Amino acid sequence: MSKARLSRRLFLTGASTAALLPGLPAAQIAAPPLTEFAAACRALSGFDGLPRVLLEGAATALDDGAKAAFAGGTAPEDLQQTLLKTLYTGMHSPEDGAPTRFVYSEALMYAAVEDSLNVPSYCGGVPGYWAAKPAGA
Amino acid sequence: MVQTLPHRPQLVVIGAGVAGGMVATRAAEAGMRVTMLCDGPVLRREDLVDRFRASDHQTMMSPYPLVPHAPQPNVARTDDYLIQKGPVAYQQQYIRAVGGTTWHWAAATWRYLPSDMKLKSLYGVGRDWPLDYWEIEPWYARAEAEMGVAGPENAPFDAPRSGPYPMPAAPMSYMDRVFNKTLTALGYDHISAPQARNNQQVYDARPPCCGNANCMPICPIGAQYSGNIAVEKAQAAGAELITDAVVHRLEVDAEGRITAARYLTPDRTEFRLEADRFVLAAGGIEGPKILLMSTQDTAPAGVANRSDMVGRNLMDHPGTNASFDVPEPIWPGRGPNVISAVTSLRDRPDRDRIAARKLMILNMNPVSGIAEEAIEEGLTGAALREAIRHRTARRAVITAFHEQLPDPENRIVPSTDGLTDALGLPRPEIHYNVDDYVARSVEDTRARVDRIAEAMGAEPGSVTHSEGYLPNNHITGATIMGTDPRDSVVDADCRAHDHPNLWISSSSTFPSVSSVNVTLTIAALALRLGDHIAQEARP
């Protein structure tokens, strides 16, 4: 089993996350405080402030071991990418199942462009605002 | 056991989209007793918006509930309802609910050019309409007033007009203006697109567009016209609406008159509704299917089908997309989904051998796909955030509609393999191909887009072109209009050649699809038809 396959499966199932923290049996892995997980998410995503609903939603898809791996800086790259997709799209997207949306407008992809683009379905400004040069242009 | 309803309307309208709603409104306003039958439910805009925001994959269909008794093609898997017999998949989708498919559209309300209706005479291809443009022109004007169209005055390759648009054109976005400089320098006519969306003013008690950037799949505020408005006006004028009534059969008497429509409810209870007159406005696939399912002694090949043309000549606008990155930020996604178009390819001298087309600058927020792309490249942190922002600001998409000619071999029939839906009705089976007339045009379009992209500063060879032909849901032709009952289904009044009290209100009557969106022409013909029926019914 490849490392990538293993870590993706860990994320999906929560199985044997002790593999991410060598030397610790699974039963001894405690969830890090949300603040530590949040710090990891901030560093990974490039955003200093993250909506709580986004953090909490992302955390629900991870078992304690995975969260500890993020807090400890040992999360492998593909697990990082999975968490990034969760934070940026607002959806849990398991490899083998249907995606599930837990937030919409709070997804970070919209925050990345918010000075020039509104979140689709929300009003963008006064009627005709789009004729003006965008802030980011 | 079939139950006959106790009342007998003067007019039954089958279908409650923009076509059925407008016919019903005109007839009801003239004092006729009108009943509309809709196969699906009433939808509430606020529910649609909530469903869109909560949906996992936000597609054209994600706001719309699945209705087991009135199935719709799945946008990702059209073969779950439409049976694709090829060789090219006809991957259309439509909404079976009150309001119909104009719940999700870009509100593009183009008129046909006069030449679009005389292809055979002018270019020796396709078919002519049995109508002249100027016979429809007053109805175009009424449809524009009804829907609230904002458009440009005296723009090149916009159709001639007897009066101004109801509202001035929506302003171009910054991106459109950047494109406009390049396109103009290259010799193209690039104009504001006429759109049924309120431009900086209240119109017909609907609010002005505030750029929600979500015309497709649902305008959250109703600034954009949708077919439910026509249905609501019909009801206000006294028309009755029966929902979740799936019409599957029209009865024909020995004189060729339609006597009743039969429909099934979700629990398969069957009803008959007798009436003096019938209008079929059930869309470009379900409508022909109803006619073809209605085989009986008095109509052995199905209703209105002595010509064997019902279901044939199926058309769309085979489409292409091309994306590329420009060096300076243009920020697609500000304002309505499509604001402008290149019109100078709508009618050219080479139309005898190459399809007309319309090119549009897509104005949809591309950030979702770009975010996933950047994450999969392994970017993280500030580099990821900045890459998403940088690329989103610069990602341009040009989309194109190509005119397709009517071909009797392109057709919809009720399933020949016995495949049925939840009510036991045959599913639509599609036989479809795209010929060289379109293929030559697509090849030319791609070369033109490459040159446009290069002129916009994109790296040579960097354009990503879509493969094959993209569907555009402009389902036309399968109950084609003409003067000769031997090779057409309805006449210039949209009345069935075979039945004096049956009319069809749908893009399925169009003898040509042109290169522009079909809804305004549907609406114009529907208003004209409603007026025609009301006049005929007047004692």
XYZ file of C-alpha atoms in Angstrom:
676
model
C 0.000 0.000 0.000
C 1.436 3.328 -0.962
C 1.938 6.067 1.526
C -0.502 8.258 -0.346
C -3.162 5.591 -0.366
C -2.669 4.921 3.323
C -2.963 8.510 4.382
C -6.015 9.173 2.213
C -7.678 6.176 3.748
C -6.776 7.391 7.224
C -8.559 10.584 6.509
C -11.600 8.808 5.203
C -12.016 6.195 7.840
C -10.117 7.355 10.851
C -8.338 4.015 10.888
C -5.050 3.597 12.762
C -3.941 7.178 12.794
C -1.168 6.138 15.137
C 0.706 5.515 11.916
C 1.077 9.252 11.633
C 2.556 9.538 15.114
C 5.099 6.748 15.455
C 5.505 5.293 18.910
C 2.032 6.065 20.122
C -0.753 3.484 20.182
C -4.009 4.795 18.809
C -5.743 4.739 22.159
C -3.269 7.235 23.531
C -3.719 9.828 20.750
C -5.758 12.701 22.054
C -7.351 15.340 19.939
C -5.379 18.545 20.044
C -7.253 21.629 21.187
C -9.164 23.326 18.367
C -6.765 26.235 18.663
C -3.852 24.030 17.659
C -5.763 22.530 14.769
C -6.803 26.035 13.761
C -3.212 27.207 13.768
C -2.311 24.366 11.446
C -5.228 25.238 9.163
C -4.168 28.872 9.081
C -0.625 28.012 8.095
C -1.749 25.510 5.503
C -4.414 27.692 3.930
C -2.661 31.024 3.972
C -5.472 32.732 5.855
C -4.905 34.338 9.236
C -8.547 34.292 10.220
C -10.779 31.299 9.593
C -14.514 31.157 10.249
C -15.282 28.938 13.193
C -17.977 27.079 11.276
C -15.401 26.226 8.629
C -12.862 24.980 11.170
C -15.380 22.935 13.066
C -16.774 21.455 9.887
C -13.314 20.516 8.663
C -12.477 18.991 12.028
C -15.490 16.688 11.969
C -14.061 14.842 8.991
C -10.806 14.083 10.787
C -10.194 11.666 13.574
C -8.143 12.677 16.581
C -4.980 11.205 15.173
C -5.229 13.133 11.943
C -5.895 16.340 13.801
C -2.920 15.641 16.009
C -0.816 15.039 12.914
C -1.784 18.444 11.584
C -1.148 20.071 14.936
C 2.214 18.324 15.143
C 3.221 19.113 11.592
C 3.431 15.481 10.497
C 0.443 15.287 8.147
C 1.495 13.871 4.779
C 1.010 15.872 1.595
C -2.083 14.160 0.273
C -3.830 14.516 3.614
C -2.898 18.176 3.536
C -4.425 18.490 0.075
C -7.607 16.848 1.244
C -7.890 19.261 4.151
C -7.131 22.190 1.861
C -9.905 21.162 -0.513
C -12.241 20.940 2.440
C -11.315 24.415 3.629
C -11.333 26.006 0.196
C -14.515 24.401 -1.155
C -16.547 23.924 2.019
C -17.157 20.293 1.172
C -16.013 16.982 2.534
C -14.954 15.065 -0.542
C -14.130 11.459 0.262
C -12.330 9.576 -2.434
C -14.864 6.803 -2.571
C -18.103 8.582 -1.785
C -20.259 11.541 -2.644
C -19.099 14.959 -1.452
C -20.987 16.664 1.322
C -21.232 20.412 1.648
C -21.047 21.823 5.169
C -20.556 25.518 4.365
C -20.971 27.619 1.214
C -20.166 31.292 1.478
C -17.492 30.669 4.144
C -15.406 28.520 1.800
C -11.949 30.033 1.497
C -11.944 30.119 -2.295
C -14.421 32.958 -2.094
C -12.397 34.751 0.562
C -9.365 34.571 -1.738
C -11.098 36.802 -4.293
C -13.532 38.735 -2.158
C -12.231 42.209 -2.935
C -13.254 41.775 -6.574
C -15.856 38.980 -6.728
C -18.967 38.338 -4.685
C -20.046 34.867 -3.666
C -22.442 33.703 -6.397
C -26.105 34.064 -5.396
C -25.337 36.951 -3.022
C -25.858 40.505 -4.170
C -22.651 41.984 -5.562
C -23.354 45.665 -5.046
C -25.496 48.460 -6.352
C -27.150 47.748 -9.717
C -24.581 48.115 -12.465
C -21.615 47.964 -10.091
C -19.901 45.522 -12.429
C -19.147 48.285 -14.912
C -16.533 49.722 -12.559
C -12.950 48.589 -12.621
C -12.560 45.917 -9.931
C -10.421 46.645 -6.907
C -8.019 43.932 -7.938
C -7.569 45.041 -11.543
C -60.321 3.393 -14.586
C -60.127 6.769 -16.279
C -62.001 9.584 -14.610
C -63.334 12.393 -16.783
C -63.135 15.771 -15.115
C -66.522 17.438 -14.789
C -65.575 20.773 -16.293
C -64.831 21.544 -19.919
C -62.445 24.448 -20.537
C -62.434 26.309 -23.809
C -58.675 25.865 -23.937
C -56.324 23.344 -22.378
C -52.661 24.264 -22.359
C -50.315 21.337 -21.784
C -47.179 22.712 -20.199
C -46.594 25.634 -17.852
C -43.347 27.209 -18.926
C -42.842 30.492 -20.731
C -44.661 29.208 -23.843
C -47.691 27.745 -22.093
C -47.873 30.599 -19.631
C -47.944 33.267 -22.330
C -50.533 31.491 -24.468
C -52.685 30.956 -21.392
C -52.345 34.559 -20.291
C -53.438 35.962 -23.646
C -56.385 33.568 -23.862
C -57.489 34.103 -20.265
C -57.227 37.866 -20.615
C -59.526 37.575 -23.635
C -62.098 35.885 -21.412
C -61.531 32.249 -22.315
C -61.846 29.521 -19.711
C -58.321 28.106 -19.656
C -56.808 25.150 -17.842
C -53.052 24.591 -17.746
C -51.685 21.122 -17.077
C -48.153 20.917 -15.715
C -46.298 17.657 -15.216
C -44.301 18.967 -12.264
C -44.847 21.008 -9.111
C -44.871 24.700 -8.265
C -41.420 25.878 -7.202
C -40.618 28.684 -4.776
C -37.611 30.830 -5.568
C -36.423 30.980 -1.958
C -36.414 27.190 -1.760
C -34.412 26.989 -4.959
C -31.812 29.403 -3.630
C -31.507 27.489 -0.364
C -31.162 24.215 -2.217
C -28.500 25.695 -4.488
C -26.416 26.983 -1.596
C -26.652 23.684 0.252
C -25.955 21.472 -2.735
C -22.785 19.462 -2.974
C -21.999 20.012 -6.619
C -23.491 23.248 -7.821
C -24.714 22.409 -11.283
C -27.434 23.826 -13.510
C -29.864 21.381 -11.917
C -28.806 21.441 -8.272
C -31.565 23.851 -7.139
C -34.307 21.753 -8.694
C -35.964 18.897 -6.837
C -36.086 15.484 -8.400
C -39.680 14.588 -9.157
C -40.063 10.827 -9.678
C -43.205 11.122 -11.788
C -41.692 13.786 -14.075
C -38.049 12.804 -14.468
C -35.500 15.207 -15.898
C -32.192 14.449 -17.549
C -29.389 14.525 -15.037
C -26.893 17.199 -16.009
C -23.985 14.864 -15.357
C -25.597 11.720 -16.731
C -28.235 12.542 -19.297
C -28.565 8.857 -20.155
C -30.332 8.231 -16.857
C -33.502 9.503 -18.553
C -32.791 10.264 -22.190
C -31.804 7.138 -24.057
C -28.847 8.028 -26.248
C -28.704 6.027 -29.454
C -25.971 8.197 -30.937
C -23.767 8.534 -32.762
C -23.530 11.852 -30.885
C -25.120 12.171 -27.444
C -27.913 14.743 -27.281
C -27.089 15.800 -23.751
C -29.834 18.307 -23.163
C -31.589 18.944 -19.941
C -34.752 20.752 -18.996
C -36.879 21.465 -15.971
C -40.255 19.803 -15.580
C -41.989 22.153 -13.166
C -44.159 25.253 -13.264
C -41.979 27.886 -14.921
C -40.016 25.365 -16.957
C -36.447 25.716 -18.046
C -36.308 29.504 -17.864
C -35.762 29.107 -14.141
C -32.141 28.640 -15.133
C -30.986 30.606 -18.124
C -28.874 33.623 -18.856
C -32.002 35.530 -19.957
C -30.517 35.997 -23.421
C -33.364 37.379 -25.500
C -32.137 37.668 -29.041
C -34.385 38.134 -32.023
C -33.760 36.060 -35.100
C -32.348 37.988 -38.022
C -34.624 38.123 -41.084
C -32.094 35.906 -42.875
C -32.299 33.301 -40.086
C -35.811 32.569 -41.313
C -34.920 32.276 -45.011
C -31.984 29.914 -45.046
C -33.219 27.884 -47.990
C -34.023 30.894 -50.141
C -30.856 32.784 -49.364
C -28.268 30.044 -48.928
C -29.784 26.881 -50.339
C -29.554 24.981 -47.039
C -32.018 24.034 -44.325
C -35.594 25.268 -44.478
C -37.409 28.556 -44.757
C -39.953 29.611 -42.203
C -43.466 30.018 -43.601
C -43.374 33.427 -41.953
C -41.583 36.624 -42.738
C -39.586 38.337 -40.001
C -41.839 41.383 -40.142
C -44.878 39.231 -39.407
C -43.286 38.272 -36.110
C -41.668 41.629 -35.369
C -44.652 43.158 -33.514
C -44.800 40.032 -31.342
C -41.104 40.252 -30.640
C -41.752 43.767 -29.370
C -44.617 42.581 -27.168
C -42.548 39.697 -25.832
C -39.728 42.077 -24.979
C -42.158 44.321 -23.151
C -43.676 41.365 -21.329
C -40.348 39.956 -20.229
C -38.540 43.232 -19.655
C -35.648 43.164 -22.083
C -32.650 45.457 -21.802
C -30.734 45.785 -25.035
C -28.557 47.957 -27.253
C -29.968 50.300 -29.880
C -28.810 50.025 -33.479
C -26.166 47.440 -32.706
C -24.622 45.553 -35.620
C -26.175 42.189 -36.348
C -28.952 42.784 -33.868
C -32.283 42.381 -35.674
C -34.166 45.382 -37.102
C -36.736 46.881 -34.764
C -39.902 48.933 -34.915
C -39.180 50.555 -31.557
C -36.642 50.783 -28.760
C -35.894 48.102 -26.220
C -37.926 48.430 -23.016
C -34.721 49.157 -21.093
C -31.255 50.315 -22.150
C -28.583 47.663 -22.354
C -26.949 46.492 -19.151
C -23.497 48.026 -18.836
C -20.589 45.933 -19.936
C -18.325 44.675 -17.194
C -14.700 45.692 -16.973
C -13.811 42.341 -18.543
C -16.213 42.914 -21.440
C -14.685 46.307 -22.104
C -11.177 44.872 -22.162
C -12.337 42.254 -24.638
C -14.180 44.869 -26.633
C -10.973 46.750 -27.441
C -9.291 43.626 -28.756
C -12.307 42.296 -30.607
C -12.950 45.633 -32.262
C -9.324 45.873 -33.320
C -9.646 42.429 -34.884
C -12.666 43.591 -36.861
C -15.441 41.896 -34.931
C -18.763 43.403 -33.941
C -18.955 42.918 -30.185
C -22.167 44.211 -28.637
C -24.152 44.227 -25.411
C -26.417 41.184 -25.339
C -30.158 41.788 -25.053
C -31.315 40.253 -21.787
C -34.611 39.834 -19.929
C -33.167 41.140 -16.722
C -33.973 44.408 -15.051
C -31.225 46.895 -15.712
C -30.827 49.462 -12.944
C -34.561 49.940 -12.578
C -37.694 48.254 -11.293
C -39.686 46.737 -14.146
C -42.971 44.882 -13.862
C -42.651 44.992 -10.051
C -39.380 43.080 -10.211
C -36.166 44.492 -8.714
C -33.086 45.627 -10.613
C -30.256 43.158 -11.005
C -27.620 43.606 -8.310
C -25.101 41.259 -9.876
C -25.661 38.088 -7.872
C -23.632 36.361 -10.603
C -25.930 33.368 -10.437
C -28.326 33.715 -13.399
C -27.566 30.081 -14.045
C -28.809 28.106 -12.160
C -31.103 30.490 -10.263
C -31.540 34.252 -10.030
C -32.029 34.707 -6.290
C -34.002 37.941 -6.469
C -36.191 37.626 -9.545
C -34.565 40.486 -11.417
C -34.341 38.052 -14.290
C -37.506 36.960 -16.063
C -38.595 33.340 -15.642
C -41.536 31.390 -17.011
C -43.332 31.104 -13.695
C -44.123 34.801 -14.080
C -46.165 34.071 -17.210
C -47.992 31.271 -15.428
C -48.766 33.466 -12.441
C -50.138 36.138 -14.772
C -52.314 33.542 -16.479
C -53.666 32.482 -13.106
C -54.293 36.097 -12.168
C -56.285 36.430 -15.399
C -58.414 33.469 -14.380
C -56.631 30.448 -15.810
C -56.680 27.263 -13.771
C -53.442 25.400 -13.080
C -53.337 21.672 -12.368
C -49.892 20.511 -11.273
C -48.296 17.079 -11.202
C -50.456 16.080 -14.149
C -48.398 14.114 -16.661
C -50.172 14.220 -19.998
C -49.438 11.088 -21.984
C -52.201 10.919 -24.569
C -54.368 13.105 -26.743
C -57.612 11.633 -28.012
C -58.673 12.204 -31.641
C -62.183 11.791 -32.992
C -63.163 10.587 -36.451
C -63.107 14.145 -37.815
C -59.570 14.686 -36.628
C -60.416 16.943 -33.729
C -58.667 16.545 -30.408
C -61.329 15.730 -27.842
C -59.443 15.182 -24.597
C -56.068 15.097 -22.920
C -55.348 12.203 -20.614
C -52.955 12.584 -17.732
C -51.540 10.559 -14.873
C -51.037 11.767 -11.335
C -48.059 10.608 -9.253
C -50.089 7.657 -7.901
C -50.947 6.654 -11.489
C -54.570 7.722 -11.272
C -55.667 8.633 -14.786
C -57.882 11.585 -15.710
C -59.411 12.868 -18.928
C -59.938 16.525 -19.571
C -62.170 17.446 -22.491
C -61.928 20.863 -24.104
C -62.645 22.801 -27.279
C -59.033 23.598 -28.075
C -55.632 22.319 -27.066
C -52.161 23.853 -27.048
C -49.183 21.580 -26.599
C -46.450 23.554 -24.828
C -44.552 20.741 -23.151
C -41.103 21.441 -24.538
C -38.994 20.122 -27.365
C -38.739 16.519 -26.173
C -41.752 15.812 -23.968
C -44.108 17.508 -26.442
C -43.246 15.350 -29.472
C -43.173 12.324 -27.205
C -46.783 12.954 -26.141
C -47.813 13.130 -29.802
C -45.968 9.936 -30.674
C -47.393 8.085 -27.653
C -50.915 8.993 -28.771
C -51.300 6.302 -31.399
C -54.922 5.267 -31.973
C -57.217 4.236 -34.796
C -57.829 7.840 -35.798
C -54.106 8.652 -35.614
C -52.219 5.431 -36.280
C -48.779 7.068 -36.443
C -49.495 9.326 -33.491
C -51.165 12.715 -33.250
C -50.225 15.348 -35.856
C -47.963 12.848 -37.533
C -49.364 12.070 -40.966
C -46.193 13.637 -42.347
C -43.989 11.354 -40.207
C -42.175 14.517 -39.159
C -43.086 14.434 -35.461
C -39.928 13.829 -33.471
C -37.660 14.489 -36.458
C -35.372 17.433 -37.299
C -34.140 17.695 -33.745
C -31.647 20.534 -33.389
C -29.629 22.392 -30.778
C -26.768 24.847 -30.824
C -23.752 22.525 -30.837
C -21.382 24.459 -28.649
C -17.733 24.983 -27.911
C -15.855 26.477 -24.992
C -12.312 27.729 -24.951
C -10.412 28.931 -21.907
C -7.142 30.788 -21.661
C -5.266 33.013 -19.253
C -4.588 36.644 -20.044
C -1.680 38.586 -18.538
C -3.693 41.341 -16.878
C -6.551 40.849 -14.412
C -10.003 41.022 -15.996
C -12.028 39.400 -13.192
C -14.743 37.303 -14.814
C -17.735 36.778 -12.553
C -18.850 40.343 -11.896
C -22.489 40.874 -12.813
C -24.748 38.768 -15.053
C -23.371 35.506 -16.417
C -23.253 36.726 -20.031
C -23.258 40.423 -20.891
C -21.884 40.660 -24.414
C -21.485 38.753 -27.650
C -19.684 38.750 -30.965
C -22.421 39.057 -33.554
C -20.620 39.472 -36.867
C -20.555 35.722 -37.486
C -24.351 35.460 -37.286
C -24.837 35.926 -41.019
C -22.044 35.692 -43.552
C -21.898 34.959 -47.273
C -20.387 31.535 -46.602
C -23.493 30.394 -44.749
C -24.235 28.040 -47.616
C -21.469 25.753 -46.384
C -20.520 26.827 -42.866
C -22.745 27.297 -39.873
C -23.506 30.722 -38.469
C -22.471 31.275 -34.892
C -22.486 33.606 -31.963
C -19.509 33.945 -29.641
C -19.943 35.019 -26.033
C -17.554 36.061 -23.309
C -18.535 33.979 -20.337
C -18.805 36.008 -17.149
C -18.978 33.276 -14.545
C -16.824 33.055 -11.434
C -14.201 30.371 -12.181
C -12.663 30.143 -8.707
C -13.960 26.697 -7.802
C -12.104 24.809 -10.508
C -9.038 26.994 -10.121
C -8.823 26.324 -6.368
C -8.879 22.582 -6.884
C -6.313 22.857 -9.672
C -3.914 24.867 -7.497
C -4.316 22.547 -4.513
C -3.607 19.500 -6.646
C -0.404 21.179 -7.836
C 0.772 21.024 -4.233
C 0.592 24.701 -3.433
C -0.043 25.660 0.189
C -0.220 28.714 2.401
C 0.150 32.188 0.994
C 1.385 30.832 -2.342
C -1.838 28.884 -2.752
C -4.036 31.795 -1.810
C -2.220 34.125 -4.187
C -2.224 31.619 -7.051
C -5.973 31.179 -6.764
C -6.499 34.899 -6.784
C -4.062 35.527 -9.629
C -5.515 32.856 -11.916
C -9.154 33.624 -11.156
C -8.597 37.224 -12.171
C -7.131 36.176 -15.521
C -9.104 33.127 -16.662
C -11.084 33.946 -19.784
C -13.692 31.715 -21.403
C -15.238 32.190 -24.836
C -18.242 30.046 -25.621
C -19.930 29.655 -28.999
C -23.283 28.496 -30.387
C -23.270 26.986 -33.888
C -26.297 26.801 -36.121
C -27.434 23.294 -36.927
C -29.580 22.413 -39.938
C -32.737 20.318 -39.643
C -32.090 16.662 -40.467
C -34.978 14.186 -40.349
C -32.618 11.494 -39.109
C -32.052 13.435 -35.890
C -35.078 12.426 -33.911
C -36.743 11.638 -30.634
C -39.041 8.618 -30.303
C -40.623 6.868 -27.322
C -38.291 4.108 -26.207
C -38.188 1.293 -28.731
C -36.667 -0.986 -26.108
C -39.564 -0.802 -23.690
C -37.678 1.385 -21.219
C -40.103 3.317 -19.036
C -40.176 5.921 -16.298
C -41.766 5.678 -12.851
C -45.255 6.092 -14.298
C -44.669 3.362 -16.848
C -44.395 5.832 -19.723
C -41.731 5.247 -22.369
C -38.554 7.245 -21.912
C -37.337 9.495 -24.749
C -34.957 7.772 -27.134
C -32.688 10.079 -29.110
C -30.956 9.468 -32.423
C -28.629 12.367 -33.101
C -25.641 13.416 -35.134
C -23.823 16.616 -36.033
C -22.840 17.098 -39.650
C -19.963 18.751 -41.476
C -21.853 22.036 -41.806
C -21.344 22.458 -38.075
C -17.953 20.752 -37.956
C -16.481 23.223 -40.463
C -17.807 26.089 -38.422
C -16.454 24.697 -35.167
C -13.023 24.325 -36.710
C -13.148 27.924 -37.872
C -14.391 29.072 -34.461
C -11.461 27.411 -32.722
C -8.982 29.095 -35.056
C -10.644 32.451 -34.467
C -10.591 31.993 -30.696
C -6.900 31.118 -30.848
C -6.264 34.428 -32.627
C -8.429 36.351 -30.166
C -6.617 34.763 -27.231
C -3.260 35.652 -28.692
C -4.394 39.225 -29.265
C -5.501 39.321 -25.614
C -1.945 38.388 -24.639
C -2.373 34.690 -23.977
C 0.605 32.493 -24.710
C 0.409 31.017 -28.235
C -0.954 27.498 -28.090
C -2.218 27.927 -24.531
C -5.931 27.829 -25.309
C -7.804 24.845 -23.913
C -10.638 23.917 -26.267
C -13.573 21.769 -25.264
C -13.933 18.467 -27.031
C -16.883 17.431 -29.145
C -20.066 19.476 -29.088
C -21.384 20.989 -25.900
C -25.148 20.970 -25.378
C -26.961 24.245 -24.994
C -30.476 23.055 -24.198
C -32.026 24.842 -27.161
C -34.207 21.925 -28.144
C -35.746 22.701 -31.503
C -37.321 21.238 -34.597
C -39.200 18.086 -33.591
C -42.662 19.431 -34.528
C -41.437 21.511 -37.414
C -43.380 24.380 -38.986
C -44.023 24.575 -42.717
C -46.512 25.167 -45.479
C -46.560 21.622 -46.804
C -48.487 19.125 -44.636
C -46.478 16.341 -46.231
C -43.222 17.413 -44.616
C -44.135 19.573 -41.650
C -46.237 19.280 -38.500
C -47.685 22.742 -37.940
C -48.523 25.672 -40.184
C -47.471 29.302 -39.868
C -50.015 29.787 -37.072
C -48.474 26.837 -35.209
C -51.669 24.877 -35.804
C -51.260 21.160 -36.481
C -51.885 20.414 -40.141
C -53.812 17.295 -39.122
C -56.015 18.682 -36.333
C -57.948 21.954 -36.524
C -58.080 22.454 -32.749
C -54.477 21.612 -31.811
C -51.613 24.104 -31.739
C -48.021 23.726 -30.616
C -46.192 26.430 -28.698
C -42.550 25.493 -28.432
C -39.172 25.874 -30.062
C -39.963 22.443 -31.478
C -41.878 24.274 -34.216
C -38.805 26.203 -35.424
C -37.653 25.355 -38.966
C -34.225 26.812 -38.166
C -32.327 27.186 -34.920
C -30.199 30.173 -36.025
C -27.201 30.937 -33.807
C -29.039 32.728 -31.024
C -30.941 31.663 -27.935
C -34.490 30.654 -28.741
C -36.616 31.840 -25.819
C -37.618 35.272 -27.123
C -38.849 33.678 -30.335
C -40.761 31.084 -28.298
C -42.364 33.929 -26.351
C -43.193 35.985 -29.442
C -44.862 33.050 -31.147
C -46.697 32.162 -27.922
C -48.167 35.646 -27.587
C -49.127 35.611 -31.248
C -50.706 32.191 -30.828
C -52.631 33.183 -27.718
C -54.029 36.170 -29.555
C -54.859 34.044 -32.601
C -56.769 31.490 -30.517
C -58.622 34.152 -28.573
C -59.702 35.818 -31.815
C -60.811 32.538 -33.326
C -62.796 31.637 -30.217
C -64.558 34.980 -30.108
C -68.248 34.475 -30.936
